[in-house]
Amino acid sequence: MHYTHTHLSLNNKSVALSSIQQGSVTSESDFEKASLDFIHRWLNNQQTFILQTSGSTGTPKKIEVTREQLIASASATIKALELKEHDQVLICLSTQYIAGIMMLVRCLVGNLNITAIEPTANPLNLLPPDAEFDFAALVPYQAETMFTEMDLSSFKRIKKIIIGGAPVSLKLTEILSKAESDIYQTYGMTETLSHIALQKISGVDATHAFKALPGVTLKLDARNCLVIQADYLPEAVVANDVVEMIGNNTFRWLGRADNVINSGGIKLYPEKLEKIVEHTFSSLSINNRFFVCGTQDAKLGTAVSLIIESANKVDEIALLQQLRNHLQSHELPKVILYTKTFEMTPTNKINRVATLRKYGMITNLQ
């Protein structure tokens, strides 16, 4: 494959791919080092790569994948999003992990022009105000910051955007639904070589479910968790995500099986409860981060618990009063706990297990 037409800008410096292939480009940051190292290995036709999981859903681990698998995954995204040769692509995610790595692969496979900048809360702040792109990948926090610091019009600078790494909140989904760009929420993991399904969340053609990419087949196991088969995966990947299949290769995500709270014999999905809590927080102008889990309870076995990142208590009476309007009694938090700071993964996701262990909380996630 020839890359003579691919242009690379790294932290606003033009870099020749031929120089990267020869190994003659010096890095000035961890992001530059990871980006240059991967591109160097790719240009020199390396056939196998070691990928590192982030650890947000378990112990971090390394997996080995082949060049052909990465090409097949990249090609599926290029086809689904109708990306074209010479499109301008913004890479503002860590290239040590699958999301950033696959952005590099898509560019190299599709001969797309690369603008790679340090991952920050608002990537557009590091770029000229007239810089525009055909495609970019963001995490929810970046999209939220772009809206807060700039406004919705800033998204017009990027024609197509995929958002992944964590679920997109109800509030952010509502904001982005009015964007002029084509914006998609992604579903996938390191083991599936990035996303295997997309959900459009902007425009009049927005959907309420994920649709699998070409070449991906989905089914459920006995737990109603997703089983993923793809042309480029050597074997089926069994996810820990409970979903509702609503059509051929189309599904709604309900939550993580390992997060499920069994309270008094009733199974509850924290992610579903978190959407209600998020809406209530917004109505009460509570801006703290939070998550829902189960803590040990003598009567129920496990009680629904709300963990809030705050040094001070919120107005719990007002909070519970409003939650009662939207939740059944068995869904209401029986315990509200506070931590000064949440533990985070290297890819900036809340690490629930590490947070709970740090503060000595005994929960269903131990």
Short mmCIF file of C-alpha atoms in Angstrom, two decimals:
data_model
loop_
_atom_site.label_atom_id
_atom_site.label_comp_id
_atom_site.label_asym_id
_atom_site.label_seq_id
_atom_site.Cartn_x
_atom_site.Cartn_y
_atom_site.Cartn_z
CA MET A 1 0.00 0.00 0.00
CA HIS A 2 1.27 3.48 -0.86
CA TYR A 3 0.96 6.43 1.49
CA THR A 4 2.41 9.17 -0.70
CA HIS A 5 -0.87 11.10 -0.61
CA THR A 6 -1.34 10.95 3.17
CA HIS A 7 -0.37 14.19 4.92
CA LEU A 8 0.45 14.20 8.64
CA SER A 9 0.37 17.16 11.01
CA LEU A 10 1.52 16.24 14.52
CA ASN A 11 0.88 18.88 17.17
CA ASN A 12 0.72 21.50 14.40
CA LYS A 13 4.04 20.36 12.86
CA SER A 14 4.12 18.88 9.37
CA VAL A 15 5.83 15.49 9.36
CA ALA A 16 6.81 13.41 6.33
CA LEU A 17 5.73 9.78 6.49
CA SER A 18 9.00 8.79 4.81
CA SER A 19 10.88 10.29 7.77
CA ILE A 20 8.70 8.35 10.21
CA GLN A 21 9.32 5.15 8.27
CA GLN A 22 13.06 5.72 8.57
CA GLY A 23 12.73 6.43 12.29
CA SER A 24 14.31 9.88 12.01
CA VAL A 25 11.54 11.92 13.68
CA THR A 26 12.06 12.91 17.33
CA SER A 27 9.08 12.93 19.68
CA GLU A 28 8.48 15.64 22.27
CA SER A 29 5.69 14.03 24.32
CA ASP A 30 4.25 10.62 25.19
CA PHE A 31 1.45 11.21 22.67
CA GLU A 32 3.91 11.98 19.89
CA LYS A 33 6.05 8.97 20.83
CA ALA A 34 3.09 6.57 20.75
CA SER A 35 1.78 8.01 17.47
CA LEU A 36 5.14 7.98 15.71
CA ASP A 37 5.99 4.51 17.00
CA PHE A 38 2.77 2.98 15.70
CA ILE A 39 3.00 4.69 12.31
CA HIS A 40 6.66 3.62 12.02
CA ARG A 41 5.78 -0.01 12.68
CA TRP A 42 2.83 0.14 10.28
CA LEU A 43 4.82 1.71 7.45
CA ASN A 44 7.47 -0.97 7.89
CA ASN A 45 4.86 -3.66 7.35
CA GLN A 46 4.71 -5.08 10.89
CA GLN A 47 2.23 -7.97 10.84
CA THR A 48 1.21 -8.32 14.50
CA PHE A 49 0.46 -5.73 17.18
CA ILE A 50 -0.10 -5.85 20.94
CA LEU A 51 -3.11 -3.89 22.17
CA GLN A 52 -3.67 -2.78 25.77
CA THR A 53 -7.15 -2.67 27.31
CA SER A 54 -7.94 0.32 29.51
CA GLY A 55 -9.11 -1.63 32.57
CA SER A 56 -12.42 0.20 32.93
CA THR A 57 -14.35 -3.10 32.99
CA GLY A 58 -11.76 -5.35 34.61
CA THR A 59 -8.06 -6.01 34.99
CA PRO A 60 -6.07 -4.39 32.16
CA LYS A 61 -4.72 -6.97 29.74
CA LYS A 62 -2.82 -7.23 26.48
CA ILE A 63 -4.10 -8.92 23.34
CA GLU A 64 -2.32 -9.71 20.07
CA VAL A 65 -3.97 -8.86 16.75
CA THR A 66 -2.87 -9.06 13.13
CA ARG A 67 -2.40 -6.34 10.57
CA GLU A 68 -5.14 -7.86 8.41
CA GLN A 69 -7.61 -7.73 11.31
CA LEU A 70 -6.90 -4.03 11.84
CA ILE A 71 -7.29 -3.33 8.12
CA ALA A 72 -10.63 -5.16 8.03
CA SER A 73 -11.96 -3.25 11.04
CA ALA A 74 -10.81 0.08 9.61
CA SER A 75 -12.34 -0.73 6.23
CA ALA A 76 -15.72 -1.45 7.86
CA THR A 77 -15.78 2.02 9.44
CA ILE A 78 -14.59 3.72 6.24
CA LYS A 79 -17.43 2.03 4.34
CA ALA A 80 -20.11 2.71 6.97
CA LEU A 81 -19.24 6.41 7.25
CA GLU A 82 -18.47 6.84 3.53
CA LEU A 83 -15.04 8.32 4.20
CA LYS A 84 -13.11 9.26 1.08
CA GLU A 85 -9.44 9.43 0.13
CA HIS A 86 -7.83 12.75 1.17
CA ASP A 87 -10.53 13.47 3.79
CA GLN A 88 -9.20 15.59 6.66
CA VAL A 89 -9.18 13.64 9.93
CA LEU A 90 -8.66 14.94 13.47
CA ILE A 91 -7.03 12.51 15.94
CA CYS A 92 -7.26 13.79 19.51
CA LEU A 93 -7.39 10.54 21.51
CA SER A 94 -4.53 8.65 23.12
CA THR A 95 -2.77 6.52 20.52
CA GLN A 96 -1.67 4.07 23.20
CA TYR A 97 -5.16 2.55 23.23
CA ILE A 98 -7.51 1.08 20.66
CA ALA A 99 -9.61 4.19 19.90
CA GLY A 100 -6.63 6.32 18.91
CA ILE A 101 -4.78 3.44 17.26
CA MET A 102 -7.74 2.64 15.03
CA MET A 103 -8.02 6.30 14.00
CA LEU A 104 -4.42 6.05 12.77
CA VAL A 105 -5.15 2.77 10.97
CA ARG A 106 -8.25 4.19 9.24
CA CYS A 107 -6.18 7.09 7.94
CA LEU A 108 -3.36 4.88 6.73
CA VAL A 109 -5.72 2.36 5.13
CA GLY A 110 -7.96 4.97 3.52
CA ASN A 111 -5.23 7.47 2.58
CA LEU A 112 -6.83 10.11 4.78
CA ASN A 113 -4.96 13.22 5.89
CA ILE A 114 -4.04 13.21 9.58
CA THR A 115 -4.10 16.10 12.04
CA ALA A 116 -3.01 14.59 15.37
CA ILE A 117 -2.95 16.70 18.53
CA GLU A 118 -2.48 16.04 22.24
CA PRO A 119 -5.63 14.64 23.87
CA THR A 120 -7.22 17.51 25.82
CA ALA A 121 -10.68 18.42 27.11
CA ASN A 122 -11.30 20.73 24.14
CA PRO A 123 -9.17 19.68 21.15
CA LEU A 124 -10.31 22.63 19.03
CA ASN A 125 -8.47 24.98 21.41
CA LEU A 126 -5.17 23.62 20.10
CA LEU A 127 -6.01 24.29 16.46
CA PRO A 128 -6.33 27.37 14.23
CA PRO A 129 -9.89 28.79 14.40
CA ASP A 130 -10.44 28.11 10.70
CA ALA A 131 -9.39 24.43 10.87
CA GLU A 132 -12.12 22.11 9.57
CA PHE A 133 -12.33 18.34 9.35
CA ASP A 134 -14.29 15.60 7.63
CA PHE A 135 -14.01 13.11 10.48
CA ALA A 136 -13.02 12.92 14.16
CA ALA A 137 -13.44 10.67 17.18
CA LEU A 138 -14.16 12.09 20.64
CA VAL A 139 -14.95 10.86 24.13
CA PRO A 140 -18.09 12.30 25.80
CA TYR A 141 -16.06 14.59 28.07
CA GLN A 142 -14.45 16.26 25.05
CA ALA A 143 -17.84 16.78 23.38
CA GLU A 144 -19.27 18.24 26.59
CA THR A 145 -16.32 20.62 26.97
CA MET A 146 -16.52 21.77 23.35
CA PHE A 147 -20.17 22.67 23.86
CA THR A 148 -19.57 24.37 27.21
CA GLU A 149 -16.56 26.43 26.11
CA MET A 150 -17.65 27.21 22.56
CA ASP A 151 -21.30 26.22 21.80
CA LEU A 152 -23.01 23.89 19.41
CA SER A 153 -21.77 25.76 16.34
CA SER A 154 -18.22 24.54 17.04
CA PHE A 155 -19.27 21.05 15.96
CA LYS A 156 -19.87 22.34 12.43
CA ARG A 157 -16.10 22.33 12.00
CA ILE A 158 -16.23 18.51 11.90
CA LYS A 159 -18.59 16.88 9.37
CA LYS A 160 -18.70 13.40 10.90
CA ILE A 161 -18.03 12.59 14.55
CA ILE A 162 -17.99 9.31 16.45
CA ILE A 163 -18.20 9.41 20.25
CA GLY A 164 -17.17 6.44 22.38
CA GLY A 165 -15.25 5.24 25.39
CA ALA A 166 -18.24 5.76 27.68
CA PRO A 167 -22.02 6.08 27.24
CA VAL A 168 -23.22 9.47 25.99
CA SER A 169 -25.39 11.06 28.67
CA LEU A 170 -29.03 11.98 28.09
CA LYS A 171 -28.18 15.68 28.40
CA LEU A 172 -25.37 15.48 25.86
CA THR A 173 -27.50 13.39 23.50
CA GLU A 174 -30.20 16.05 23.62
CA ILE A 175 -27.66 18.80 22.91
CA LEU A 176 -26.03 16.98 20.02
CA SER A 177 -29.37 16.02 18.46
CA LYS A 178 -29.55 19.61 17.18
CA ALA A 179 -26.03 19.60 15.68
CA GLU A 180 -25.57 20.00 11.92
CA SER A 181 -22.77 17.42 11.88
CA ASP A 182 -23.41 13.69 11.52
CA ILE A 183 -22.71 12.44 15.05
CA TYR A 184 -22.70 8.79 16.11
CA GLN A 185 -22.38 7.02 19.44
CA THR A 186 -20.24 3.90 19.15
CA TYR A 187 -20.34 0.45 20.72
CA GLY A 188 -17.25 -1.70 20.91
CA MET A 189 -14.17 -2.64 22.90
CA THR A 190 -10.50 -3.47 22.46
CA GLU A 191 -11.34 -7.13 21.89
CA THR A 192 -13.53 -6.19 18.89
CA LEU A 193 -10.86 -3.80 17.54
CA SER A 194 -12.87 -0.65 18.32
CA HIS A 195 -16.55 -0.18 17.47
CA ILE A 196 -18.70 -2.82 15.80
CA ALA A 197 -21.94 -0.81 15.91
CA LEU A 198 -23.06 2.81 15.52
CA GLN A 199 -26.06 4.82 16.72
CA LYS A 200 -26.77 8.14 15.02
CA ILE A 201 -27.68 10.73 17.65
CA SER A 202 -27.91 13.92 15.55
CA GLY A 203 -30.33 15.16 12.92
CA VAL A 204 -33.82 14.15 11.88
CA ASP A 205 -32.58 10.62 11.10
CA ALA A 206 -31.28 10.02 14.64
CA THR A 207 -32.04 6.56 16.03
CA HIS A 208 -32.57 5.02 19.46
CA ALA A 209 -30.58 1.86 18.83
CA PHE A 210 -27.17 0.64 17.67
CA LYS A 211 -26.79 -0.89 14.20
CA ALA A 212 -23.98 -3.36 13.54
CA LEU A 213 -21.37 -2.54 10.91
CA PRO A 214 -21.15 -4.56 7.68
CA GLY A 215 -19.67 -8.00 8.29
CA VAL A 216 -20.74 -8.11 11.97
CA THR A 217 -23.30 -10.62 13.26
CA LEU A 218 -24.90 -10.39 16.70
CA LYS A 219 -26.77 -12.79 18.98
CA LEU A 220 -27.50 -13.19 22.70
CA ASP A 221 -26.19 -15.67 25.26
CA ALA A 222 -28.19 -17.11 28.16
CA ARG A 223 -27.61 -13.90 30.17
CA ASN A 224 -28.97 -11.71 27.34
CA CYS A 225 -25.44 -10.47 26.81
CA LEU A 226 -24.15 -9.67 23.34
CA VAL A 227 -22.19 -12.29 21.39
CA ILE A 228 -20.25 -10.65 18.56
CA GLN A 229 -19.01 -12.34 15.41
CA ALA A 230 -17.15 -10.48 12.67
CA ASP A 231 -15.28 -11.40 9.52
CA TYR A 232 -12.02 -10.21 11.07
CA LEU A 233 -12.39 -11.82 14.52
CA PRO A 234 -10.92 -15.34 14.88
CA GLU A 235 -13.67 -16.30 17.33
CA ALA A 236 -16.85 -14.85 18.78
CA VAL A 237 -16.44 -12.20 21.46
CA VAL A 238 -18.83 -12.62 24.39
CA ALA A 239 -19.45 -9.21 25.93
CA ASN A 240 -20.63 -8.47 29.45
CA ASP A 241 -23.18 -6.02 28.08
CA VAL A 242 -26.87 -6.82 28.51
CA VAL A 243 -28.82 -5.66 25.47
CA GLU A 244 -32.29 -5.79 23.96
CA MET A 245 -32.31 -7.01 20.36
CA ILE A 246 -34.92 -5.05 18.42
CA GLY A 247 -34.21 -6.18 14.88
CA ASN A 248 -31.65 -7.81 12.66
CA ASN A 249 -28.28 -6.79 14.12
CA THR A 250 -29.89 -3.83 15.91
CA PHE A 251 -29.95 -3.47 19.68
CA ARG A 252 -30.47 -1.21 22.67
CA TRP A 253 -27.77 -1.25 25.35
CA LEU A 254 -29.18 -1.82 28.85
CA GLY A 255 -26.05 -2.07 31.01
CA ARG A 256 -23.11 -4.16 32.16
CA ALA A 257 -23.90 -7.64 33.48
CA ASP A 258 -21.19 -7.28 36.13
CA ASN A 259 -22.82 -4.05 37.35
CA VAL A 260 -26.27 -5.58 37.87
CA ILE A 261 -27.67 -5.09 41.38
CA ASN A 262 -29.63 -8.00 42.83
CA SER A 263 -31.67 -6.26 45.51
CA GLY A 264 -34.17 -8.39 47.38
CA GLY A 265 -34.27 -10.81 44.44
CA ILE A 266 -34.95 -8.07 41.86
CA LYS A 267 -32.32 -7.40 39.18
CA LEU A 268 -31.68 -3.71 38.58
CA TYR A 269 -29.47 -2.10 35.94
CA PRO A 270 -27.42 0.81 37.37
CA GLU A 271 -27.06 2.41 33.95
CA LYS A 272 -30.84 2.72 33.65
CA LEU A 273 -31.11 4.27 37.11
CA GLU A 274 -28.22 6.63 36.34
CA LYS A 275 -30.17 8.17 33.46
CA ILE A 276 -32.97 9.09 35.89
CA VAL A 277 -30.49 10.41 38.46
CA GLU A 278 -28.76 12.47 35.78
CA HIS A 279 -32.05 14.11 34.78
CA THR A 280 -32.85 14.83 38.44
CA PHE A 281 -29.37 16.25 39.12
CA SER A 282 -29.83 18.60 36.18
CA SER A 283 -33.22 19.83 37.44
CA LEU A 284 -31.68 20.53 40.87
CA SER A 285 -28.55 22.17 39.37
CA ILE A 286 -26.32 19.49 40.87
CA ASN A 287 -23.22 19.23 38.69
CA ASN A 288 -21.29 16.54 40.56
CA ARG A 289 -20.25 13.29 38.93
CA PHE A 290 -21.85 10.11 40.29
CA PHE A 291 -22.58 6.47 39.68
CA VAL A 292 -25.00 3.85 41.02
CA CYS A 293 -23.98 0.50 42.46
CA GLY A 294 -25.05 -1.95 45.16
CA THR A 295 -23.74 -2.04 48.74
CA GLN A 296 -24.18 -4.83 51.25
CA ASP A 297 -27.46 -4.75 53.16
CA ALA A 298 -28.58 -7.11 55.94
CA LYS A 299 -32.20 -7.18 54.77
CA LEU A 300 -31.99 -6.88 50.96
CA GLY A 301 -28.64 -8.55 50.45
CA THR A 302 -27.63 -5.65 48.22
CA ALA A 303 -29.03 -2.14 48.42
CA VAL A 304 -29.14 0.43 45.62
CA SER A 305 -26.49 3.04 46.45
CA LEU A 306 -25.65 6.40 44.92
CA ILE A 307 -21.95 7.35 44.96
CA ILE A 308 -21.36 11.09 44.49
CA GLU A 309 -18.05 12.83 43.87
CA SER A 310 -18.19 15.69 46.37
CA ALA A 311 -16.54 16.93 49.54
CA ASN A 312 -19.95 18.16 50.72
CA LYS A 313 -23.39 16.64 50.89
CA VAL A 314 -26.05 17.58 48.34
CA ASP A 315 -29.64 18.32 49.35
CA GLU A 316 -30.59 14.68 49.83
CA ILE A 317 -34.19 15.42 50.85
CA ALA A 318 -34.90 17.34 47.63
CA LEU A 319 -33.02 14.76 45.59
CA LEU A 320 -34.96 11.78 46.95
CA GLN A 321 -38.26 13.64 46.67
CA GLN A 322 -37.72 14.16 42.96
CA LEU A 323 -36.38 10.65 42.38
CA ARG A 324 -39.58 9.20 43.88
CA ASN A 325 -41.49 10.78 40.97
CA HIS A 326 -39.53 8.67 38.48
CA LEU A 327 -38.36 5.54 40.28
CA GLN A 328 -40.20 2.70 41.97
CA SER A 329 -39.51 2.14 45.66
CA HIS A 330 -37.12 -0.76 45.06
CA GLU A 331 -35.14 1.39 42.58
CA LEU A 332 -34.59 4.32 44.95
CA PRO A 333 -31.11 4.71 46.45
CA LYS A 334 -31.18 3.36 50.00
CA VAL A 335 -27.66 4.71 50.62
CA ILE A 336 -25.94 7.90 49.45
CA LEU A 337 -22.16 7.96 49.83
CA TYR A 338 -19.60 10.65 49.02
CA THR A 339 -16.00 10.55 47.82
CA LYS A 340 -13.74 13.54 47.25
CA THR A 341 -12.43 12.25 43.92
CA PHE A 342 -13.23 9.34 41.63
CA GLU A 343 -10.45 7.07 40.48
CA MET A 344 -10.00 7.19 36.70
CA THR A 345 -8.63 4.82 34.06
CA PRO A 346 -5.79 5.88 31.72
CA THR A 347 -8.46 6.65 29.10
CA ASN A 348 -10.31 8.99 31.49
CA LYS A 349 -13.26 6.75 32.38
CA ILE A 350 -14.54 6.48 35.93
CA ASN A 351 -13.03 3.37 37.49
CA ARG A 352 -15.87 2.25 39.71
CA VAL A 353 -14.12 -0.70 41.31
CA ALA A 354 -10.93 1.24 42.12
CA THR A 355 -12.97 4.14 43.56
CA LEU A 356 -14.95 1.85 45.84
CA ARG A 357 -11.87 -0.04 46.98
CA LYS A 358 -10.01 3.18 47.74
CA TYR A 359 -12.73 4.29 50.11
CA GLY A 360 -13.34 0.83 51.59
CA MET A 361 -16.87 0.45 50.29
CA ILE A 362 -18.15 -3.15 50.15
CA THR A 363 -20.31 -3.46 47.03
CA ASN A 364 -21.55 -5.81 44.33
CA LEU A 365 -18.51 -4.78 42.23
CA GLN A 366 -15.84 -6.21 44.56
#
